[in-house]
PDB file of C-alpha atoms in Angstrom:
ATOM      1  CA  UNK A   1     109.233  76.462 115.227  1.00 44.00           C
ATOM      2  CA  UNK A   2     111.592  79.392 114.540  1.00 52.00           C
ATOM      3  CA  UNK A   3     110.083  82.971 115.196  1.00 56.00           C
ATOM      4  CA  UNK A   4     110.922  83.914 111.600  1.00 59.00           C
ATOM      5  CA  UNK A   5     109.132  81.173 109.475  1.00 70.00           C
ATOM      6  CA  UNK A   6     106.153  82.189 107.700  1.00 81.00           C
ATOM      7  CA  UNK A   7     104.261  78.931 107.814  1.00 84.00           C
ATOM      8  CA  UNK A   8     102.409  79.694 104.863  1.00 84.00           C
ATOM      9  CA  UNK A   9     105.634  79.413 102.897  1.00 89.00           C
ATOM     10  CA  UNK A  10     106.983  76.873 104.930  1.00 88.00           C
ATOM     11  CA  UNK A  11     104.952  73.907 103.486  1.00 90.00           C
ATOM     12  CA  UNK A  12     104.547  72.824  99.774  1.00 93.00           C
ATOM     13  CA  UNK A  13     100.319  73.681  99.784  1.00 94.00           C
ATOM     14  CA  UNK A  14     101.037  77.075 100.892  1.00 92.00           C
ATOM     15  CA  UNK A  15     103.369  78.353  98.921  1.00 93.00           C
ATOM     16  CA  UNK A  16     101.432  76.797  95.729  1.00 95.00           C
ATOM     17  CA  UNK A  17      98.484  78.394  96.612  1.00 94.00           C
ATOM     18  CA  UNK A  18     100.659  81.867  97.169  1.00 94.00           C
ATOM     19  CA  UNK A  19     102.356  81.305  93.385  1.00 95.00           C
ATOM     20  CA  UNK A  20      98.870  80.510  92.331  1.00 96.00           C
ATOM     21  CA  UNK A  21      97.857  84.095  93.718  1.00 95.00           C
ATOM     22  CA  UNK A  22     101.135  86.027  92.368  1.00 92.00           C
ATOM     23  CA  UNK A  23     100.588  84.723  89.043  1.00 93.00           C
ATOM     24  CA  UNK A  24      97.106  85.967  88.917  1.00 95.00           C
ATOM     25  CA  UNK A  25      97.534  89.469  90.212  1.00 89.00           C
ATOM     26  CA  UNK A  26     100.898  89.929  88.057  1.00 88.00           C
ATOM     27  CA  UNK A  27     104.013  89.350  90.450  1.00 87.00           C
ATOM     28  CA  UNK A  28     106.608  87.765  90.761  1.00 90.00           C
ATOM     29  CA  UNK A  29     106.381  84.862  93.538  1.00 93.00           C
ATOM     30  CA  UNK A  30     110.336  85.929  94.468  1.00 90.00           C
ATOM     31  CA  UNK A  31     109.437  89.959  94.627  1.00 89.00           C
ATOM     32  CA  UNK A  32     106.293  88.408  97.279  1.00 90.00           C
ATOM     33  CA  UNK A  33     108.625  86.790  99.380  1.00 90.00           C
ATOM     34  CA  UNK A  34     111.238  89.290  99.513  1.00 88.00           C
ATOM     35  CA  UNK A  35     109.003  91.842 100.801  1.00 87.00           C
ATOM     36  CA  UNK A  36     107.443  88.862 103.647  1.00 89.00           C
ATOM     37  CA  UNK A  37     111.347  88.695 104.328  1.00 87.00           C
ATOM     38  CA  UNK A  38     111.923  92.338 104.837  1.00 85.00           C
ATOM     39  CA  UNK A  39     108.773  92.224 107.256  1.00 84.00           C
ATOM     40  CA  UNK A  40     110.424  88.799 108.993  1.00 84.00           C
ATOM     41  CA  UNK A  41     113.586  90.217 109.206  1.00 80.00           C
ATOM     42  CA  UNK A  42     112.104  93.270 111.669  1.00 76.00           C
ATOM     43  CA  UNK A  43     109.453  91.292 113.553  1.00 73.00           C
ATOM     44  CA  UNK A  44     110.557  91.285 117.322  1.00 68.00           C
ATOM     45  CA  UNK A  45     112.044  95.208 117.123  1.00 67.00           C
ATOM     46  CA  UNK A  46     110.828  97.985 118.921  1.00 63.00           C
ATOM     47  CA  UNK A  47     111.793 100.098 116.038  1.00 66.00           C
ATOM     48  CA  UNK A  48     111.592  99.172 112.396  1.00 63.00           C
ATOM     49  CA  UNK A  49     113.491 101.520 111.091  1.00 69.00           C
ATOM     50  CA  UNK A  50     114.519 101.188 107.116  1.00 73.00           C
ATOM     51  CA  UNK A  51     111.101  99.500 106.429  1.00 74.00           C
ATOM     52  CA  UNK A  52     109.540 101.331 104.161  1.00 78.00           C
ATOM     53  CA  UNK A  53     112.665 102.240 102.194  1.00 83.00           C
ATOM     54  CA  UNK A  54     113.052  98.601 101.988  1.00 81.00           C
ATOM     55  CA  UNK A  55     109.489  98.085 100.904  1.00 81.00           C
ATOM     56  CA  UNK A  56     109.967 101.064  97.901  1.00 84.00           C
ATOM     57  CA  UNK A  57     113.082  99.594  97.106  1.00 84.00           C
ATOM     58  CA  UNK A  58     111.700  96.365  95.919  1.00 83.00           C
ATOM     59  CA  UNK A  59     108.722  97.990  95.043  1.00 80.00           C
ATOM     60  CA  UNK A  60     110.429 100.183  92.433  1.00 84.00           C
ATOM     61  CA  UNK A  61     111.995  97.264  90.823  1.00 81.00           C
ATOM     62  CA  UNK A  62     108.598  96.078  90.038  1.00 77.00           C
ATOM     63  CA  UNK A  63     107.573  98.816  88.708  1.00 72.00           C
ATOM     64  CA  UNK A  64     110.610  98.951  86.381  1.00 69.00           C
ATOM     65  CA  UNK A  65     110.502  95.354  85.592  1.00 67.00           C
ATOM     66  CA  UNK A  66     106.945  95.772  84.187  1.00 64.00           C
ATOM     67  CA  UNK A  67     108.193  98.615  81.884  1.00 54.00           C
TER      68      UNK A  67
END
């Protein structure tokens, strides 16, 4: 299996029971997996730098997008 899979998303129950959860706590199930990709995209580096700025970007956009 490739390093970067989540295998919760990676199979049909998962990622039902994930858009299950999103819906009921009031996000989006694409704003959830962009910020598991963001945290993919840096596993496996000593340094994880742009993280966070990452994680308030798409944060942010939430925010606005509930305004």
């Amino acid at each position: 299996m490739p390093r970067n899979v989540v295998v919760l998303l990676d199979n049909p129950d998962g990622r039902t029971m994930i858009k299950e959860a999103c819906k009921s706590n009031g996000m989006l199930f694409a704003e959830f997996e962009e910020l598991v990709q963001v945290e993919v995209e840096q596993t496996g580096k000593q340094r994880r730098a742009g993280l966070w700025d990452s994680f308030d970007d798409i944060l942010d956009r939430i925010q606005m997008d509930e305004h």
